Coordinates of C-alpha atoms in Angstrom, one line a residue:
Chain A
M27 CA 57.9 -80.8 -120.9
R28 CA 61.0 -81.0 -123.1
R29 CA 61.2 -78.3 -125.6
L30 CA 63.5 -77.5 -128.5
Y31 CA 63.4 -73.9 -129.7
H32 CA 64.5 -74.1 -133.3
Q33 CA 64.4 -72.8 -137.0
P34 CA 63.5 -75.4 -139.7
L35 CA 66.5 -74.7 -141.8
S36 CA 69.1 -74.0 -139.1
P37 CA 71.8 -76.7 -139.5
F38 CA 72.6 -76.5 -135.7
C39 CA 69.0 -77.2 -134.9
R40 CA 68.9 -80.0 -137.4
K41 CA 72.0 -81.5 -135.8
I42 CA 70.4 -81.5 -132.4
R43 CA 67.1 -82.9 -133.8
L44 CA 69.0 -85.8 -135.3
V45 CA 70.8 -86.4 -132.0
L46 CA 67.5 -86.3 -130.1
G47 CA 65.8 -88.6 -132.6
E48 CA 68.7 -91.1 -132.6
K49 CA 68.5 -91.3 -128.8
K50 CA 64.7 -91.5 -128.9
I51 CA 64.3 -88.4 -126.7
E52 CA 60.9 -86.8 -127.6
V53 CA 60.7 -83.0 -127.5
E54 CA 58.1 -80.5 -128.5
L55 CA 59.4 -78.3 -131.3
V56 CA 58.9 -74.5 -130.8
E57 CA 59.7 -72.3 -133.7
E58 CA 61.9 -69.3 -132.7
K59 CA 62.7 -66.5 -135.1
P60 CA 66.1 -65.2 -133.8
W61 CA 66.0 -62.1 -135.9
E62 CA 63.0 -60.9 -133.9
K63 CA 65.2 -60.7 -130.8
R64 CA 62.4 -61.5 -128.4
M65 CA 63.2 -60.3 -124.9
D66 CA 61.8 -63.4 -123.3
Y67 CA 64.0 -65.6 -125.4
L68 CA 67.1 -63.4 -124.9
R69 CA 66.6 -63.6 -121.1
Q70 CA 66.8 -67.4 -121.3
N71 CA 69.5 -67.5 -123.9
P72 CA 71.5 -64.2 -124.1
S73 CA 73.3 -65.3 -127.3
G74 CA 70.0 -65.1 -129.1
K75 CA 70.9 -68.1 -131.2
V76 CA 68.9 -71.3 -131.9
P77 CA 68.8 -74.1 -130.9
M78 CA 67.9 -73.8 -127.2
L79 CA 66.8 -77.0 -125.4
K80 CA 64.7 -77.2 -122.2
I81 CA 65.3 -80.6 -120.6
D82 CA 65.6 -82.0 -117.1
D83 CA 64.7 -78.5 -115.6
L84 CA 67.7 -77.0 -117.5
T85 CA 67.9 -74.5 -120.3
L86 CA 70.8 -75.5 -122.6
A87 CA 72.3 -73.5 -125.4
E88 CA 75.1 -73.7 -128.0
S89 CA 74.8 -76.9 -130.0
P90 CA 78.2 -78.5 -129.1
A91 CA 77.3 -78.1 -125.3
I92 CA 73.8 -79.4 -125.9
F93 CA 75.2 -82.4 -127.8
E94 CA 77.8 -83.2 -125.0
Y95 CA 75.1 -83.0 -122.4
L96 CA 72.8 -85.4 -124.2
E97 CA 75.7 -87.8 -124.8
E98 CA 76.6 -87.8 -121.1
V99 CA 73.1 -88.0 -119.7
Y100 CA 71.4 -90.1 -122.4
P101 CA 74.3 -92.3 -123.6
D102 CA 72.2 -94.8 -125.5
P103 CA 73.0 -95.1 -128.4
P104 CA 76.4 -93.4 -128.1
L105 CA 77.2 -90.9 -130.8
L106 CA 80.9 -90.7 -129.8
P107 CA 83.1 -93.8 -130.2
K108 CA 84.8 -95.4 -127.1
G109 CA 88.5 -94.6 -127.5
A110 CA 89.9 -91.1 -126.8
A111 CA 91.6 -91.0 -130.2
E112 CA 88.4 -92.0 -132.0
R113 CA 86.4 -89.5 -130.0
A114 CA 88.9 -86.8 -131.0
E115 CA 88.4 -87.7 -134.6
A116 CA 84.6 -87.5 -134.3
R117 CA 84.8 -84.1 -132.6
R118 CA 87.4 -82.8 -135.0
L119 CA 85.0 -83.5 -137.9
A120 CA 82.0 -82.2 -136.0
S121 CA 83.9 -78.9 -135.5
W122 CA 84.9 -78.9 -139.1
F123 CA 81.3 -78.8 -140.2
D124 CA 80.0 -76.6 -137.4
D125 CA 82.7 -74.1 -138.0
K126 CA 84.7 -74.3 -141.2
F127 CA 82.0 -75.6 -143.5
H128 CA 79.4 -73.4 -141.9
H129 CA 81.4 -70.2 -142.4
E130 CA 82.9 -71.0 -145.8
V131 CA 79.7 -72.5 -147.3
T132 CA 76.4 -72.2 -145.3
V133 CA 76.8 -68.6 -144.4
N134 CA 77.4 -67.7 -148.0
L135 CA 74.6 -69.8 -149.6
L136 CA 71.8 -70.4 -147.0
Y137 CA 72.1 -67.2 -145.1
E138 CA 72.3 -65.1 -148.3
R139 CA 69.4 -66.8 -150.1
V140 CA 67.1 -67.7 -147.1
N141 CA 68.0 -66.0 -143.9
K142 CA 68.2 -62.5 -145.4
R143 CA 64.7 -62.9 -146.9
L144 CA 63.3 -64.2 -143.7
A145 CA 64.8 -61.5 -141.6
R146 CA 64.1 -58.8 -144.3
S147 CA 67.7 -57.8 -143.9
G148 CA 68.6 -57.0 -147.5
H149 CA 69.2 -58.8 -150.8
P150 CA 71.6 -61.8 -151.5
E151 CA 75.1 -60.7 -152.5
S152 CA 76.1 -62.6 -155.6
A153 CA 79.8 -62.5 -154.7
R154 CA 79.1 -64.4 -151.5
I155 CA 76.9 -66.9 -153.3
K156 CA 79.7 -67.5 -155.8
E157 CA 82.2 -67.9 -153.0
G158 CA 79.9 -70.5 -151.2
A159 CA 79.3 -72.4 -154.4
R160 CA 83.1 -72.5 -155.1
N161 CA 83.9 -73.5 -151.5
I162 CA 81.4 -76.3 -151.2
K163 CA 83.2 -78.4 -153.9
Y164 CA 86.3 -79.3 -151.9
H165 CA 84.2 -80.0 -148.8
L166 CA 82.1 -82.5 -150.8
D167 CA 85.3 -84.0 -152.1
Y168 CA 86.7 -84.2 -148.6
I169 CA 83.6 -86.2 -147.5
G170 CA 84.0 -88.5 -150.5
W171 CA 87.7 -89.0 -149.8
L172 CA 87.1 -89.9 -146.1
M173 CA 84.3 -92.3 -147.1
E174 CA 86.5 -94.2 -149.4
G175 CA 88.2 -95.8 -146.4
R176 CA 85.5 -95.6 -143.7
R177 CA 82.1 -96.9 -142.9
W178 CA 81.0 -93.6 -141.4
L179 CA 82.5 -90.2 -141.5
A180 CA 84.7 -90.6 -138.3
G181 CA 85.3 -94.3 -138.5
D182 CA 83.4 -97.5 -137.9
Q183 CA 80.3 -96.1 -136.2
L184 CA 77.7 -93.5 -136.8
S185 CA 78.7 -90.4 -134.8
I186 CA 78.1 -86.7 -134.2
A187 CA 80.4 -86.1 -137.2
D188 CA 77.9 -87.6 -139.5
F189 CA 75.0 -85.6 -138.0
S190 CA 77.0 -82.3 -138.0
A191 CA 77.9 -82.8 -141.7
A192 CA 74.4 -84.0 -142.8
A193 CA 72.7 -81.2 -140.9
Q194 CA 74.6 -78.6 -142.9
L195 CA 74.2 -80.4 -146.1
S196 CA 70.5 -81.1 -145.7
S197 CA 69.8 -77.4 -145.1
L198 CA 71.7 -76.6 -148.3
D199 CA 70.0 -79.4 -150.2
Y200 CA 66.6 -77.8 -149.4
I201 CA 67.6 -74.9 -151.5
G202 CA 69.2 -77.1 -154.2
D203 CA 72.8 -76.1 -153.5
V204 CA 74.4 -79.6 -153.3
D205 CA 75.6 -81.3 -156.4
W206 CA 75.3 -85.0 -155.3
S207 CA 76.6 -86.2 -158.7
R208 CA 80.0 -84.8 -157.8
N209 CA 81.1 -87.9 -155.9
Q210 CA 79.6 -91.4 -155.5
S211 CA 81.0 -92.1 -152.0
L212 CA 79.6 -88.8 -150.8
K213 CA 76.2 -89.7 -152.2
D214 CA 76.2 -93.2 -150.7
W215 CA 77.1 -91.8 -147.3
Y216 CA 74.4 -89.2 -147.4
A217 CA 71.8 -91.9 -148.5
K218 CA 72.9 -93.9 -145.5
V219 CA 72.6 -91.0 -143.0
K220 CA 69.3 -89.9 -144.6
S221 CA 67.7 -93.2 -144.1
R222 CA 68.1 -93.0 -140.3
P223 CA 64.6 -92.8 -138.7
A224 CA 65.7 -89.6 -137.0
F225 CA 66.0 -87.9 -140.4
R226 CA 62.4 -88.2 -141.2
S227 CA 61.0 -85.4 -139.2
V228 CA 63.7 -83.1 -140.3
L229 CA 63.0 -83.8 -144.0
A230 CA 59.3 -83.3 -143.5
D231 CA 59.7 -79.7 -142.4
L232 CA 58.6 -77.1 -145.0
L233 CA 59.6 -73.5 -145.0
P234 CA 56.7 -71.3 -146.5
G235 CA 57.9 -69.5 -149.6
F236 CA 60.7 -72.0 -150.3
Q237 CA 60.1 -75.1 -152.2
P238 CA 62.7 -77.9 -151.9
P239 CA 63.8 -79.8 -155.1
S240 CA 62.0 -83.1 -155.8
H241 CA 64.9 -85.3 -154.7
Y242 CA 65.2 -83.5 -151.3
A243 CA 63.1 -85.9 -149.1
D244 CA 63.7 -88.9 -151.4
L245 CA 65.8 -91.7 -149.9
D246 CA 66.7 -92.9 -153.3
F247 CA 67.8 -89.6 -154.7
Chain B
M4 CA 108.0 -85.5 -128.8
R5 CA 104.9 -83.4 -128.1
R6 CA 104.4 -80.5 -130.4
L7 CA 101.9 -77.7 -130.7
Y8 CA 101.8 -76.0 -134.1
H9 CA 100.6 -72.5 -133.4
Q10 CA 100.4 -68.8 -134.2
P11 CA 101.3 -66.4 -131.3
L12 CA 98.2 -64.3 -131.5
S13 CA 95.7 -67.0 -132.5
P14 CA 93.1 -67.2 -129.7
F15 CA 92.5 -70.8 -130.3
C16 CA 96.2 -71.6 -129.9
R17 CA 96.3 -69.6 -126.7
K18 CA 93.4 -71.5 -125.4
I19 CA 95.1 -74.8 -125.9
R20 CA 98.4 -73.4 -124.5
L21 CA 96.6 -72.4 -121.4
V22 CA 95.0 -75.8 -121.1
L23 CA 98.3 -77.6 -121.6
G24 CA 100.0 -75.3 -119.1
E25 CA 97.3 -75.7 -116.4
K26 CA 97.6 -79.5 -116.8
K27 CA 101.4 -79.2 -116.8
I28 CA 101.8 -81.0 -120.1
E29 CA 105.0 -79.8 -121.7
V30 CA 105.1 -79.3 -125.5
E31 CA 107.5 -77.9 -128.0
L32 CA 106.0 -74.9 -129.7
V33 CA 106.3 -74.7 -133.5
E34 CA 105.2 -71.6 -135.3
E35 CA 103.0 -72.3 -138.3
K36 CA 101.8 -69.7 -140.8
P37 CA 98.4 -71.0 -142.0
W38 CA 98.3 -68.4 -144.8
E39 CA 101.3 -70.0 -146.4
K40 CA 99.2 -73.2 -146.9
R41 CA 102.2 -75.5 -146.6
M42 CA 101.5 -78.9 -148.3
D43 CA 103.2 -80.9 -145.5
Y44 CA 100.9 -79.2 -142.9
L45 CA 97.8 -79.6 -145.0
R46 CA 98.5 -83.3 -145.4
Q47 CA 98.4 -83.6 -141.6
N48 CA 95.6 -81.2 -141.0
P49 CA 93.5 -80.6 -144.1
S50 CA 91.5 -77.7 -142.5
G51 CA 94.8 -75.8 -142.6
K52 CA 94.0 -74.1 -139.3
V53 CA 96.1 -73.8 -136.1
P54 CA 96.4 -75.2 -133.5
M55 CA 97.4 -78.7 -134.4
L56 CA 98.8 -80.9 -131.5
K57 CA 101.0 -83.9 -131.8
I58 CA 100.7 -86.0 -128.7
D59 CA 100.6 -89.7 -127.8
D60 CA 101.4 -90.6 -131.5
L61 CA 98.2 -88.8 -132.6
T62 CA 97.7 -85.7 -134.6
L63 CA 94.8 -83.7 -133.2
A64 CA 93.1 -80.7 -134.7
E65 CA 90.2 -78.3 -134.0
S66 CA 90.6 -76.7 -130.6
P67 CA 87.3 -78.0 -129.0
A68 CA 88.3 -81.6 -130.0
I69 CA 91.9 -81.1 -128.7
F70 CA 90.5 -79.7 -125.4
E71 CA 88.1 -82.6 -124.9
Y72 CA 90.9 -85.1 -125.6
L73 CA 93.2 -83.5 -123.1
E74 CA 90.4 -83.4 -120.5
E75 CA 89.7 -87.1 -121.0
V76 CA 93.3 -88.4 -121.1
Y77 CA 94.9 -85.8 -118.7
P78 CA 92.1 -85.2 -116.3
D79 CA 94.3 -83.5 -113.6
P80 CA 93.4 -80.7 -112.9
P81 CA 89.9 -80.9 -114.4
L82 CA 88.8 -78.0 -116.6
L83 CA 85.2 -79.1 -116.7
P84 CA 83.1 -79.3 -113.5
K85 CA 81.7 -82.6 -112.3
G86 CA 77.9 -82.3 -112.8
A87 CA 76.4 -82.6 -116.3
A88 CA 74.5 -79.3 -115.9
E89 CA 77.7 -77.5 -114.8
R90 CA 79.6 -79.0 -117.6
A91 CA 77.0 -77.8 -120.1
E92 CA 77.3 -74.3 -118.7
A93 CA 81.1 -74.4 -119.1
R94 CA 80.8 -75.7 -122.6
R95 CA 78.1 -73.2 -123.5
L96 CA 80.4 -70.3 -122.5
A97 CA 83.4 -71.9 -124.2
S98 CA 81.3 -72.0 -127.4
W99 CA 80.1 -68.5 -126.9
F100 CA 83.7 -67.2 -127.0
D101 CA 85.0 -69.6 -129.6
D102 CA 82.1 -68.9 -132.0
K103 CA 80.0 -65.8 -131.2
F104 CA 82.7 -63.6 -129.7
H105 CA 85.3 -64.7 -132.3
H106 CA 83.1 -63.9 -135.2
E107 CA 81.5 -60.7 -133.9
V108 CA 84.7 -59.2 -132.4
T109 CA 88.0 -61.0 -133.0
V110 CA 87.5 -61.5 -136.8
N111 CA 86.7 -57.8 -137.1
L112 CA 89.5 -56.4 -134.9
L113 CA 92.4 -58.8 -134.8
Y114 CA 92.1 -60.3 -138.2
E115 CA 91.6 -56.9 -139.9
R116 CA 94.5 -55.2 -138.0
V117 CA 97.0 -58.1 -137.7
N118 CA 96.2 -61.2 -139.8
K119 CA 95.7 -59.2 -143.0
R120 CA 99.1 -57.6 -142.6
L121 CA 100.8 -60.9 -141.8
A122 CA 99.2 -62.6 -144.7
R123 CA 99.7 -59.5 -147.0
S124 CA 96.0 -59.9 -147.9
G125 CA 94.9 -56.3 -148.1
H126 CA 94.2 -53.4 -145.9
P127 CA 92.1 -53.3 -142.7
E128 CA 88.5 -52.3 -143.5
S129 CA 87.4 -49.5 -141.2
A130 CA 83.7 -50.6 -141.3
R131 CA 84.7 -53.9 -139.8
I132 CA 86.9 -52.4 -137.2
K133 CA 84.0 -50.2 -136.1
E134 CA 81.7 -53.1 -136.0
G135 CA 84.2 -55.1 -133.8
A136 CA 84.7 -52.1 -131.5
R137 CA 80.9 -51.8 -131.1
N138 CA 80.4 -55.5 -130.6
I139 CA 83.0 -56.0 -127.9
K140 CA 81.2 -53.8 -125.5
Y141 CA 78.3 -56.0 -124.7
H142 CA 80.5 -59.1 -124.5
L143 CA 82.6 -57.3 -121.9
D144 CA 79.5 -56.3 -120.0
Y145 CA 78.3 -59.9 -120.2
I146 CA 81.5 -61.2 -118.6
G147 CA 81.1 -58.5 -115.9
W148 CA 77.4 -59.4 -115.3
L149 CA 78.3 -63.2 -115.0
M150 CA 81.1 -62.4 -112.6
E151 CA 78.9 -60.5 -110.3
G152 CA 77.4 -63.8 -109.1
R153 CA 80.2 -66.3 -109.7
R154 CA 83.8 -67.0 -108.7
W155 CA 84.7 -68.1 -112.2
L156 CA 83.0 -67.6 -115.5
A157 CA 81.0 -70.9 -115.5
G158 CA 80.5 -71.2 -111.7
D159 CA 82.6 -72.2 -108.7
Q160 CA 85.7 -73.4 -110.5
L161 CA 88.2 -72.4 -113.1
S162 CA 87.1 -74.1 -116.4
I163 CA 87.6 -74.1 -120.1
A164 CA 85.1 -71.2 -120.2
D165 CA 87.6 -68.9 -118.5
F166 CA 90.4 -70.0 -120.9
S167 CA 88.3 -69.7 -124.0
A168 CA 87.3 -66.1 -123.0
A169 CA 90.7 -65.1 -121.8
A170 CA 92.4 -66.4 -124.9
Q171 CA 90.2 -64.2 -127.2
L172 CA 90.6 -61.2 -124.9
S173 CA 94.4 -61.5 -124.4
S174 CA 94.9 -61.5 -128.2
L175 CA 92.9 -58.4 -128.5
D176 CA 94.6 -56.8 -125.5
Y177 CA 97.9 -57.3 -127.4
I178 CA 96.7 -54.8 -129.9
G179 CA 95.1 -52.5 -127.3
D180 CA 91.5 -53.3 -128.2
V181 CA 90.1 -54.1 -124.7
D182 CA 88.8 -51.3 -122.6
W183 CA 89.3 -52.8 -119.1
S184 CA 88.0 -49.7 -117.4
R185 CA 84.5 -50.5 -118.7
N186 CA 83.7 -52.9 -115.9
Q187 CA 85.4 -53.7 -112.6
S188 CA 84.1 -57.3 -112.3
L189 CA 85.5 -58.0 -115.7
K190 CA 88.9 -56.5 -114.8
D191 CA 89.0 -58.5 -111.5
W192 CA 88.2 -61.7 -113.4
Y193 CA 90.9 -61.1 -116.0
A194 CA 93.5 -60.3 -113.4
K195 CA 92.7 -63.6 -111.7
V196 CA 93.0 -65.6 -114.9
K197 CA 96.0 -63.8 -116.0
S198 CA 97.8 -64.7 -112.8
R199 CA 97.6 -68.4 -113.5
P200 CA 101.1 -69.7 -114.1
A201 CA 100.0 -71.1 -117.4
F202 CA 99.4 -67.5 -118.7
R203 CA 103.1 -66.5 -118.4
S204 CA 104.4 -68.1 -121.5
V205 CA 101.5 -66.8 -123.5
L206 CA 102.1 -63.2 -122.4
A207 CA 105.8 -63.5 -123.1
D208 CA 105.2 -64.1 -126.8
L209 CA 106.0 -61.1 -129.0
L210 CA 104.9 -60.6 -132.6
P211 CA 107.6 -58.8 -134.6
G212 CA 106.2 -55.5 -135.9
F213 CA 103.4 -55.3 -133.3
Q214 CA 104.1 -53.7 -129.9
P215 CA 101.7 -54.6 -127.1
P216 CA 100.5 -51.7 -124.7
S217 CA 102.5 -51.4 -121.5
H218 CA 99.8 -52.9 -119.3
Y219 CA 99.6 -56.1 -121.5
A220 CA 101.8 -58.4 -119.5
D221 CA 101.3 -56.6 -116.2
L222 CA 99.4 -58.6 -113.6
D223 CA 98.4 -55.4 -111.9
F224 CA 97.1 -53.7 -115.0

């Protein structure tokens, strides 16, 4: 049985769910609360992070490694372009959102507002929320700027870059932290990614105690 | 002309230098100070981070993307194993050190002690240094534990996992923050990685104002 251990608002879990959905790989979703540090989970994945994927009798962890595995073993449809230069561009942008965006924005907004409450590890720090709210602006503008000359974020085809970015943004959109009116190209791109069938189950997830804004699951937001 | 824009103690630059060295790809090293936010650099690499590699008429950024490009286009010697499961393990550990180790340890130790002084962006915070010094212990133990059953970090062959880990550790070793006496398997592993010819130029780098400990460049430390 294929199983994905995940948290509903974790952007890295959402990224892998989008990849699995696009490749039509069915998995059972199992909610894992990393802050509980369950021994049985840590034995299988010593980093303690989500997602963790059980597939083909393997236990896979770290979302970039899980993605590359799925791309190698389940290549259809591909989420990396064919040429080495184009692949480097898709992976550059995937890393941008997994690392730079995540630490400059998601950690400051989502983790302060949501994760701290879930893990009962203190109150949101307003300085961090302000920093995240300031930082997200240039990232949104960067997506808008890229999309002025491209069909998808990394070029001509849908790739892991789109899913890495959309996964971070969708988690932040759940808590109303994305100003879509900032940039029309950005909004058009997100509408396009959001309308992928793979996005449906991600947007259907609800986190008890947190109510998403009305536009959140709306494809015509 | 191939060029790597780098900082001497940046673990991500060191990782790419080790990969380039192992694959015998010669590059000109150009020092870039990311904190200066040079416009000409930002135009080429909007994230502003190092490393950035100019190769084959391309400008590559984000170290995982640079590594995958080099592995695809310059496959000899390979730094990923053959099987998909083994590749996933090598990439899992590369991510572990690039992300988890980096944020739990390197950011707290190296960035507090060195980067803040280089960028003149304030004084080291002792709470962070304490946290980094506490966190590094279980990472060192984890390497030691892995190496009790393996020839190299991810299995039977030298891989990107070894270079990702050794790059972070060598930067911290430069400022004397690695207690090698903690674990014999860890020390044996590091001695083995350190003796790769690719490591020589990395260990020869000096950062003005910072003196590495006497064992730093010693292969029999």
